[in-house]
Coordinates of C-alpha atoms in Angstrom, one line a residue:
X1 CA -76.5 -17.7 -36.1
X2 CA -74.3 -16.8 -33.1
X3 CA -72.6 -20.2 -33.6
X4 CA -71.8 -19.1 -37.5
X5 CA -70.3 -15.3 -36.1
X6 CA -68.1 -16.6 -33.3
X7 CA -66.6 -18.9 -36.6
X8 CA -66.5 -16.3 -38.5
X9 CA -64.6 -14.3 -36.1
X10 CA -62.3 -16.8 -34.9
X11 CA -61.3 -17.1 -39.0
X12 CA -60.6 -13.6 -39.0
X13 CA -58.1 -13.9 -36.0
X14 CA -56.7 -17.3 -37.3
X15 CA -56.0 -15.5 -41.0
X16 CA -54.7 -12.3 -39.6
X17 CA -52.1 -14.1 -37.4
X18 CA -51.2 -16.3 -40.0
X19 CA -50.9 -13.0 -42.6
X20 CA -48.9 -10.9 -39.1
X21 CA -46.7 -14.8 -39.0
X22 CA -45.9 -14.8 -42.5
X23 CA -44.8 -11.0 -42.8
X24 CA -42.9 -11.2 -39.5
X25 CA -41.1 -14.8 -41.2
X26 CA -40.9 -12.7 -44.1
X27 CA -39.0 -10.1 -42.6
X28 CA -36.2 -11.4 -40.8
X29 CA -36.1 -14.9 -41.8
X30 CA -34.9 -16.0 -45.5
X31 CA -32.9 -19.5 -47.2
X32 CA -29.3 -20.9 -46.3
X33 CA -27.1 -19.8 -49.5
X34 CA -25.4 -23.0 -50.5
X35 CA -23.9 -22.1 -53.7
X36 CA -20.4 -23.0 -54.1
X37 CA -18.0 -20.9 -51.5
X38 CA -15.4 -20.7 -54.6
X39 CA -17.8 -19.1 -57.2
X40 CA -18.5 -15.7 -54.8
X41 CA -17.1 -12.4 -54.9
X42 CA -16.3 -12.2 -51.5
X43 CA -13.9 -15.4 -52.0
X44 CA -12.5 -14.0 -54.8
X45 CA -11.3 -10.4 -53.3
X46 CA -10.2 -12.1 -50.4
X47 CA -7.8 -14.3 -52.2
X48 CA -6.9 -11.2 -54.4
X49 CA -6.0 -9.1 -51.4
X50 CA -4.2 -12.2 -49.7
X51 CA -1.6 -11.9 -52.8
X52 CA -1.3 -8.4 -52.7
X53 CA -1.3 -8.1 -49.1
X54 CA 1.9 -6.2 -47.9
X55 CA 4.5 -7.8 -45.5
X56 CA 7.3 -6.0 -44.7
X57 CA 10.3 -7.4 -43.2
X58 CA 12.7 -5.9 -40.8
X59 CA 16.2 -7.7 -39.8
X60 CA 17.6 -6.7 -36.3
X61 CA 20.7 -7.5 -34.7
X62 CA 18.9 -9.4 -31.7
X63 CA 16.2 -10.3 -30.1
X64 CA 14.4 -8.1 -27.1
X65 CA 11.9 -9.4 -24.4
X66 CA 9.4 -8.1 -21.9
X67 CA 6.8 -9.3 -20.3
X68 CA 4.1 -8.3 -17.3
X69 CA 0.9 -9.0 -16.1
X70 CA -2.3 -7.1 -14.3
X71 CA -5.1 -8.4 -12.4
X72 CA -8.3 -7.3 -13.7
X73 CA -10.3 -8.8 -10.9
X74 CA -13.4 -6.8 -10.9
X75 CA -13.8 -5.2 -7.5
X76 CA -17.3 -6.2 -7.6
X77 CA -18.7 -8.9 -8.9
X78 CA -20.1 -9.6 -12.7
X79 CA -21.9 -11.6 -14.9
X80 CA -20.0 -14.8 -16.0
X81 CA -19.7 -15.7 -19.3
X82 CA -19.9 -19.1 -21.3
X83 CA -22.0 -22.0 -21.0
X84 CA -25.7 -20.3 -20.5
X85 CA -26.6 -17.1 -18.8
X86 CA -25.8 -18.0 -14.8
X87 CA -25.7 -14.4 -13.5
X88 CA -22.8 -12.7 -11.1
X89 CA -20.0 -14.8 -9.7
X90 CA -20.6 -15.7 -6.4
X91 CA -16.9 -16.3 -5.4
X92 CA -13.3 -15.3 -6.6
X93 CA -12.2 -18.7 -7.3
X94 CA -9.3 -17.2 -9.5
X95 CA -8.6 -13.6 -10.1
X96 CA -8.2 -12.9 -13.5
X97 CA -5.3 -11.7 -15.2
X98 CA -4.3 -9.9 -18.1
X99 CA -0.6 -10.6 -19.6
X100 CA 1.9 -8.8 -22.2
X101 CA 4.3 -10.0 -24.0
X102 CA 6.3 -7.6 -26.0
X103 CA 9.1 -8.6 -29.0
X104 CA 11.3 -6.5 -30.6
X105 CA 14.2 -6.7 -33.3
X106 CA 15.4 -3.1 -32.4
X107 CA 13.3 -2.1 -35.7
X108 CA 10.0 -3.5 -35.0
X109 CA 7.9 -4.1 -32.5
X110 CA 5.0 -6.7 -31.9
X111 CA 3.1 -7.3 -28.2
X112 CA 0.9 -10.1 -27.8
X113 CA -2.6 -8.9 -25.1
X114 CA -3.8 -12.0 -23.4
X115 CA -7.3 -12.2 -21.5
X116 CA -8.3 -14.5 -19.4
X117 CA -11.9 -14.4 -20.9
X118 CA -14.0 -16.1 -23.4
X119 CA -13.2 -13.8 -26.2
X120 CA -11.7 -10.7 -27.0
X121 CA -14.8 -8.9 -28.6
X122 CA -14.2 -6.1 -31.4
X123 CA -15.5 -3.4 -29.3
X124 CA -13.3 -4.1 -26.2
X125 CA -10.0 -4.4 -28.8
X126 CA -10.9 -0.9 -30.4
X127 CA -11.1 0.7 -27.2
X128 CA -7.3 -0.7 -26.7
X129 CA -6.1 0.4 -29.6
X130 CA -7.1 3.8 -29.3
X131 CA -5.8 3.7 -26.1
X132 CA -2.1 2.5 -27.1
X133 CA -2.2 5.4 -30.0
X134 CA -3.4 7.9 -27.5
X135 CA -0.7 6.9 -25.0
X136 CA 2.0 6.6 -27.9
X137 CA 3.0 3.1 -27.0
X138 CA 5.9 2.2 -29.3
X139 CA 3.7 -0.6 -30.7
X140 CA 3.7 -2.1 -34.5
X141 CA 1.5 -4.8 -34.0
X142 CA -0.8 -5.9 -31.4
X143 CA -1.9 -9.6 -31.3
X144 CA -4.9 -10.2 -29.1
X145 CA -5.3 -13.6 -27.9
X146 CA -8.0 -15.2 -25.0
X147 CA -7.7 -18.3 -22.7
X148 CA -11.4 -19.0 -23.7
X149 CA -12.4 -19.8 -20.5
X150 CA -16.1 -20.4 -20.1
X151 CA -16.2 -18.7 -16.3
X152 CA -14.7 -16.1 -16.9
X153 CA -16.1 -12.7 -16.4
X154 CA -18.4 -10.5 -19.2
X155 CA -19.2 -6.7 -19.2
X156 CA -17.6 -6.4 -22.4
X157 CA -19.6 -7.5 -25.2
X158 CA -22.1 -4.6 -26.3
X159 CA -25.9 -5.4 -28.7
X160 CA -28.7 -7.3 -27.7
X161 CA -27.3 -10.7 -27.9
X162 CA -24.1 -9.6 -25.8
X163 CA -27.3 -8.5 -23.1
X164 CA -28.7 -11.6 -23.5
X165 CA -26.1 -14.4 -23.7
X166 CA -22.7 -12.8 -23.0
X167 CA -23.0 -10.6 -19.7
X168 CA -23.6 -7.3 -21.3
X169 CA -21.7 -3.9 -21.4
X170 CA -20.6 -2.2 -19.0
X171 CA -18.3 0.9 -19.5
X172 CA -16.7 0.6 -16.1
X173 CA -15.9 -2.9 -17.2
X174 CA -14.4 -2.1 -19.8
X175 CA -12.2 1.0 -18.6
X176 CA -11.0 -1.4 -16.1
X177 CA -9.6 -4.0 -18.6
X178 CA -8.2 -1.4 -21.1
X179 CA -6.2 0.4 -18.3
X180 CA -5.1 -3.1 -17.2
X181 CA -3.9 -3.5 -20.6
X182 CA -2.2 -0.6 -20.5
X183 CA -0.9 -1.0 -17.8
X184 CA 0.7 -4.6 -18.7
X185 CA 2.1 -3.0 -21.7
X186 CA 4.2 -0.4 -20.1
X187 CA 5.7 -2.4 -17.9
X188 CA 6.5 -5.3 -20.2
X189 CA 8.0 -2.7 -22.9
X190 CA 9.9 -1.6 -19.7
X191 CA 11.2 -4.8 -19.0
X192 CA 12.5 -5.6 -21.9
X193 CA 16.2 -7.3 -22.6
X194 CA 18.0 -9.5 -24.6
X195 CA 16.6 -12.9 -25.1
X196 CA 17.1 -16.4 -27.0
X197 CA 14.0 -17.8 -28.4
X198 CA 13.4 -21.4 -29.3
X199 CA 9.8 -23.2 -30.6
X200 CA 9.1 -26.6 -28.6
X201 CA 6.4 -29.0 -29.6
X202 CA 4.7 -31.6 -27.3
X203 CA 2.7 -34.3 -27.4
X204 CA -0.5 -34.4 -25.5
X205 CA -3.3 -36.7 -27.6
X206 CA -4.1 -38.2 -24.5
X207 CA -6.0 -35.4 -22.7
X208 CA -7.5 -34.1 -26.2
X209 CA -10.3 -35.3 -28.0
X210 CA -12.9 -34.5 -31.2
X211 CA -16.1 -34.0 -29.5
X212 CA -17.8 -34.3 -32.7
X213 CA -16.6 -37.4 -33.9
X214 CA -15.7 -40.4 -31.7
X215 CA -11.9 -41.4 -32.4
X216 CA -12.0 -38.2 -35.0
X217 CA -9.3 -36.5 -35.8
X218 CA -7.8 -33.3 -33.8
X219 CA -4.8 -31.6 -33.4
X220 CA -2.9 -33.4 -30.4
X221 CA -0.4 -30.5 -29.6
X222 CA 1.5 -27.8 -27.3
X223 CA 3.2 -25.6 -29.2
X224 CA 5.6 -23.2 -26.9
X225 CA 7.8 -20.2 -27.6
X226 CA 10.5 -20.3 -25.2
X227 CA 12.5 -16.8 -24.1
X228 CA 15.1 -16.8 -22.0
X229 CA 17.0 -13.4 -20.9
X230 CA 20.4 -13.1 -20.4
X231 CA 19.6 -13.3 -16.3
X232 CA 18.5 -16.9 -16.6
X233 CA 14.6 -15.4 -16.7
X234 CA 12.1 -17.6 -18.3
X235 CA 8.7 -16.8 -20.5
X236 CA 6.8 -19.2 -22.7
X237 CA 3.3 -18.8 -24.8
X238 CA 1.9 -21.5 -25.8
X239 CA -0.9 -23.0 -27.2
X240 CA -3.6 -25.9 -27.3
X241 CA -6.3 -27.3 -28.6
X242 CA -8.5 -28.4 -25.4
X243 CA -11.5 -26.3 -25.3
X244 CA -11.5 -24.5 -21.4
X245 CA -14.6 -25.9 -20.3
X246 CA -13.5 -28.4 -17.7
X247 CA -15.5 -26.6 -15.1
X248 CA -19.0 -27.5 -14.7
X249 CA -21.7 -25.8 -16.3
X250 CA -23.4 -24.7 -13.3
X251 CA -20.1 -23.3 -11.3
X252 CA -20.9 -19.8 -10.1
X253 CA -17.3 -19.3 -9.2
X254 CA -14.6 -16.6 -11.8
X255 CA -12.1 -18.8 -12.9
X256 CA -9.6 -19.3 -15.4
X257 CA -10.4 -22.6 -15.7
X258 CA -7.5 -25.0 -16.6
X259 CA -5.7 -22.7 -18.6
X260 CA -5.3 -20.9 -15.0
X261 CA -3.8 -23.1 -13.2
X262 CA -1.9 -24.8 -16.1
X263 CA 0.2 -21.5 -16.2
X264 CA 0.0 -21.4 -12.1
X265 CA 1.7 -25.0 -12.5
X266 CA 4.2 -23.9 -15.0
X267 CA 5.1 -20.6 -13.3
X268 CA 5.8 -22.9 -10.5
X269 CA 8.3 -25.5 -12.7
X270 CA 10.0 -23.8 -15.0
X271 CA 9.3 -20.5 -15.8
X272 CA 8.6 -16.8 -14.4
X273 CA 6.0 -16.3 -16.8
X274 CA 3.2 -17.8 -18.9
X275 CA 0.9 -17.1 -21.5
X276 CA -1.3 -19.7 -22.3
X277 CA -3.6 -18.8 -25.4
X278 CA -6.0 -20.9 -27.0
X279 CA -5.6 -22.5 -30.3
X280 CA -7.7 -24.3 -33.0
X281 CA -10.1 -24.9 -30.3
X282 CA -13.1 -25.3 -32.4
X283 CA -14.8 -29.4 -32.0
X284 CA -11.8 -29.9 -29.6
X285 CA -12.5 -31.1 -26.1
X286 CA -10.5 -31.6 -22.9
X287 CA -10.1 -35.5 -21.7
X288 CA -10.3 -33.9 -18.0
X289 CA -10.7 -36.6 -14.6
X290 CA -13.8 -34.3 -13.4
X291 CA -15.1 -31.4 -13.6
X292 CA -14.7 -29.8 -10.0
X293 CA -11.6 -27.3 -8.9
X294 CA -10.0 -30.2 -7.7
X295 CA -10.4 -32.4 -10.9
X296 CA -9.2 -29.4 -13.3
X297 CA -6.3 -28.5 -11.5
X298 CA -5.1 -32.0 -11.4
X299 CA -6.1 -32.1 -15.3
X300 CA -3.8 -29.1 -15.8
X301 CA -1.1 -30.8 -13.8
X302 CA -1.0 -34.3 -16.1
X303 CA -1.2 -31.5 -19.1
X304 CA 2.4 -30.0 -17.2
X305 CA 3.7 -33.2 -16.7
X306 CA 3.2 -34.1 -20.4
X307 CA 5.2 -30.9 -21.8
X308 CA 8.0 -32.1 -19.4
X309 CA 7.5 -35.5 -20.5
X310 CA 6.4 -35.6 -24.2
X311 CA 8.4 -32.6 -25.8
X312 CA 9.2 -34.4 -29.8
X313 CA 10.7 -31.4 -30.9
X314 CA 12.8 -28.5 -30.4
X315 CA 14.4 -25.7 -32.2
X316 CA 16.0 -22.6 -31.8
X317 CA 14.6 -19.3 -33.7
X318 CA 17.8 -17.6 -34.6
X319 CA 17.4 -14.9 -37.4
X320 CA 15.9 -11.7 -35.6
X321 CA 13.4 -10.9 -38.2
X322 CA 10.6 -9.9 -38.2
X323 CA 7.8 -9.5 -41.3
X324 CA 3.8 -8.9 -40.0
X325 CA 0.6 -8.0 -41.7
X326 CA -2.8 -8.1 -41.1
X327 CA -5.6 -9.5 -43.7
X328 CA -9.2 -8.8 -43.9
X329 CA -11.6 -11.5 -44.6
X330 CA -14.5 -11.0 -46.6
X331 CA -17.1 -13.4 -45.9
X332 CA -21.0 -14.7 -47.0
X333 CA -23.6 -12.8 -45.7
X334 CA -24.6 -13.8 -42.2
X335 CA -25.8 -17.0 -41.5
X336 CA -27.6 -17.5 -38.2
X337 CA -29.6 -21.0 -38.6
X338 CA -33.1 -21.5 -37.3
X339 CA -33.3 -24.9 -39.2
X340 CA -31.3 -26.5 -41.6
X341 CA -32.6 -24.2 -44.3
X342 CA -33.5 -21.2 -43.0
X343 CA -31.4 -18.3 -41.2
X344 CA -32.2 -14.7 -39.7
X345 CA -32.0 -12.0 -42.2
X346 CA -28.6 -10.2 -42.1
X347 CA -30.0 -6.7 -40.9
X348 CA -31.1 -9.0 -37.7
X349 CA -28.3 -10.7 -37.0
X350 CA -26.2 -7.4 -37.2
X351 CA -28.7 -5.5 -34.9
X352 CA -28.2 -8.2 -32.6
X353 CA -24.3 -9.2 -32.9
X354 CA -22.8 -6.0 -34.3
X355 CA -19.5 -5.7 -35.5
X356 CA -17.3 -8.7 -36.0
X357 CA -14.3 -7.7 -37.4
X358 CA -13.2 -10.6 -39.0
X359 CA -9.9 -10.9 -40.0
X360 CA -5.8 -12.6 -39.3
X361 CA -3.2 -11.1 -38.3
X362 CA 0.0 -12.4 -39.6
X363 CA 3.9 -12.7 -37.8
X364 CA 6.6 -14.2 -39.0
X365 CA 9.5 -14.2 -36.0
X366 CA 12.6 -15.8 -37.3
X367 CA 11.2 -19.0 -38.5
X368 CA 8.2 -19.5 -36.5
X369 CA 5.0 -18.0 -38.3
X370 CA 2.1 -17.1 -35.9
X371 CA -1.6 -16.5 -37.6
X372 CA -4.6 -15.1 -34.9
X373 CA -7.6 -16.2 -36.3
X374 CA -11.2 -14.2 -35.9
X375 CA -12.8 -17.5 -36.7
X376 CA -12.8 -20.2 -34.1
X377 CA -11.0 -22.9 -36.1
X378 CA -10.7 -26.3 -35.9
X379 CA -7.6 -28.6 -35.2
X380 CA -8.7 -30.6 -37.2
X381 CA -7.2 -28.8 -40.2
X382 CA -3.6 -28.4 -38.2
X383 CA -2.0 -31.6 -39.6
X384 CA -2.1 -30.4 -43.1
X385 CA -0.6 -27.3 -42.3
X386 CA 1.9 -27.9 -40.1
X387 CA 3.2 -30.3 -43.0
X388 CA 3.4 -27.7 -45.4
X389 CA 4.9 -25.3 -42.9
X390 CA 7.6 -27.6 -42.3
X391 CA 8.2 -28.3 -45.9
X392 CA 9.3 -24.1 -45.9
X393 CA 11.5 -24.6 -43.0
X394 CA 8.3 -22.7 -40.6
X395 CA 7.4 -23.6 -36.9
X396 CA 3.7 -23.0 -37.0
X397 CA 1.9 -21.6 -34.2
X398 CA -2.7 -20.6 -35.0
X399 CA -4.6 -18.8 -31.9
X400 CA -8.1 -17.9 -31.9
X401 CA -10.0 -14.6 -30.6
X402 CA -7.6 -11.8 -32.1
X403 CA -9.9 -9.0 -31.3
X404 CA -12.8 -10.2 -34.2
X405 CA -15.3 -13.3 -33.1
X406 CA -16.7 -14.8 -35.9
X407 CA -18.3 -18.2 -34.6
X408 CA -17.0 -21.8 -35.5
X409 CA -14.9 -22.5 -38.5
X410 CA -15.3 -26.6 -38.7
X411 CA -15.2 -29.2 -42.0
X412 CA -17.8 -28.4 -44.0
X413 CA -19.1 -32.1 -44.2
X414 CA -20.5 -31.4 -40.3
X415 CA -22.5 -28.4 -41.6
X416 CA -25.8 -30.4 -41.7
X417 CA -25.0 -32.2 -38.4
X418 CA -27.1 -31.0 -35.5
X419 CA -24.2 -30.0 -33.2
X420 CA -24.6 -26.4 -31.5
X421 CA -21.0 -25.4 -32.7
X422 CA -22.0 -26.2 -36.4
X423 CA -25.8 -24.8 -36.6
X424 CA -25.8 -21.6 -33.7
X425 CA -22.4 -20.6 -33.8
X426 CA -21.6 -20.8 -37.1
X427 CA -22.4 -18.2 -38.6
X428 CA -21.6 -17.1 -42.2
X429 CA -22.7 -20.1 -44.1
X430 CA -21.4 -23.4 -45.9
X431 CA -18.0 -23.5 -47.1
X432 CA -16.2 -21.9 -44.5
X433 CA -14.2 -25.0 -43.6
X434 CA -12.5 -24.8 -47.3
X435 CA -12.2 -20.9 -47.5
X436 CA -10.1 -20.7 -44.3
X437 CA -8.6 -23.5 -44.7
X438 CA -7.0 -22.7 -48.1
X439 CA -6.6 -19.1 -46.8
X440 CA -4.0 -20.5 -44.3
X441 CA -2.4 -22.7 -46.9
X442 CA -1.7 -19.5 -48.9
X443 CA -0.6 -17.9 -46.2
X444 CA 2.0 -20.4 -45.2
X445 CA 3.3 -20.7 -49.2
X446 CA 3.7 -16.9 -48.7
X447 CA 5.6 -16.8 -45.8
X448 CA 9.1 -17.4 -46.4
X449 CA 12.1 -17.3 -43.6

């Protein structure tokens, strides 16, 4: 008899957890939607605002140049971010820096905000933007852009997840990078002259590769915009596809990791200033000699030596125009994987995330047309549209982390595959890879010079 009751009771507890499993599944878990990107809503309102989208166009009668940076060096130490939770820094192996670069036509106005972080998260750009209305900057358009460096420091990204995985938030944090900001945009808007701008393209295949598919494709790269004021003063921004994770995993140092001292080796070469800011980063890896300070800094300094070396070609962005927009995406419903079927329930995945603003912003300077992406794209789309950009006469320059973060935005062929970039950090479902991807086709066909 006692035999039969401790059965009995252990079926009691055995069905009830399975009954408190099932509700809990129930409740934040349901299927991957995998119904055809092109047949949904969101696709469709996209693409309808896309052709109605609004892109002024202002001709000056030259171009004006500023630029300026701030160090944003915690005075304390703070969580790093990328990789996996490690904790503070231990050291100041870099300070960090955050750089403005401001463009006018006499008419209108665009600045470009570049972190040295791992991404410029929605609630950290907000703050900035209230900040440049409440100070009256003299502002039209404000491109955010990140070095995506994976030590760099956190305090900025607000929810459970950002506590978790990303360093937190911490107000004083973030005060601290918006008056930086500020800060960088006063001066730069003070700074600025007349300048000539010209686009540069260099090869450098050989320190890139697809870290998804051996031998895969991938966008090979520099892209530069070259000013030059009237005193012989030199700034370039550029852009490439290496992911900044040449440091080890397990460095407890805050560093800007090869973007750093790529710009440290350039400022040294050939220019006063430099803005490195990442590009179609996603399933891109750096081809880097080792992964200690010593072996990144020499990687950044092959990487310098092959924009001196490799340049195939050059042009000079004449017509002081300037047209800019900005286009909000619409997307899927969240989708956080658990498995190759299954993802959290929306209302969990915003509880934990939050806001994240997804969206492009759009400049066309001259001839060179510059998209900022909220989705970390993939080079692996570049070839295609930089042929169709230079079929309209159009330099093309794509960054990443403008202010929205909206995970990885790779081929949808990979979406099965069991690679973190493709199952965690993608995060709004199958068919991505074509949405965006036709999305910056369109915009391209749109722009015109």
């Amino acid at each position: 008899m006692k035999g039969k009751n401790i059965l009995l009771k252990t079926t009691k507890v055995l069905s009830w957890t399975f009954v408190v499993l099932l509700v809990i599944g129930l409740i934040t878990l349901t299927k991957v939607d995998r119904s055809p990107i092109q047949d949904q809503d969101f696709y469709k309102q996209t693409f309808a605002a896309l052709e109605q989208l609004d892109f002024p166009k202002t001709q000056g009668e030259s171009w004006l140049a500023g630029w300026a940076r701030t160090n944003m060096t915690p005075p304390q130490p703070v969580p790093l971010v990328g990789y996996a939770p490690r904790g503070n820094y231990e050291f100041v192996q870099d300070s960090s820096f955050v750089k403005a670069l401001t463009l006018s036509n006499g008419k209108t106005q665009v600045a470009w905000l570049n972190f040295e972080l791992l991404i410029v998260h929605p609630a950290l750009a907000n703050q900035i933007q209230e900040a440049i209305k409440s100070n009256e900057l003299p502002i039209d358009q404000v491109i955010f852009t990140a070095t995506h460096t994976h030590s760099g420091m956190g305090g900025y990204m607000p929810g459970p997840m950002g506590e978790l995985a990303f360093g937190g938030y911490d107000q004083t944090t973030v005060d601290l990078l918006v008056k930086s900001s500020l800060n960088a945009l006063k001066n730069a808007l003070a700074a600025q002259d007349t300048v000539s701008i010209t686009f540069r393209k260099s090869d450098a295949g050989n320190l890139v590769a697809n870290r998804f598919v051996k031998d895969g494709p991938k966008d090979p790269f520099v892209r530069q915009l070259i000013f030059t004021k009237k005193s012989g003063k030199k700034a370039t921004f550029l852009t490439y596809s290496a992911h900044a994770t040449a440091m080890t995993t397990k460095f407890m140092g805050l560093s800007g990791d090869y973007p750093f001292y790529l710009m440290e080796n350039l400022e040294k070469r050939a220019f006063d200033f430099a803005i490195y800011a990442a590009g179609t980063v996603g399933s891109h890896m750096p081809l880097r000699p080792g992964n200690s300070p010593e072996k990144v800094q020499q990687y950044a300094h092959e990487l310098d030596s092959t924009l001196a070396l490799k340049m195939t070609y050059f042009a000079t962005v004449k017509k002081p125009q300037i047209r800019h927009a900005s286009l909000p995406i619409s997307l899927r419903e969240p989708h956080l994987r658990i498995s190759d079927n299954l993802r959290l329930r929306p209302w969990l995945f915003n509880y934990l995330l939050g806001d994240t603003n997804p969206h492009f912003d759009i400049t066309l300077i001259g001839n060179t047309l510059m998209i900022a992406s909220s989705g970390e794209l993939s080079g692996v789309f570049y070839e295609k549209w930089d042929q169709l950009a230079q079929s309209k006469g159009l330099n093309l320059i794509v960054t990443t982390f403008n202010g929205g973060y909206i995970g990885y935005i790779t081929p949808d062929e990979l979406y099965d595959e069991h690679y973190h970039e493709v199952r965690e950090m993608n995060w709004y479902g199958p068919g991505n890879g074509k949405y965006f991807d036709e999305m910056i086709l369109r915009i391209i066909s749109k722009s015109n010079p």
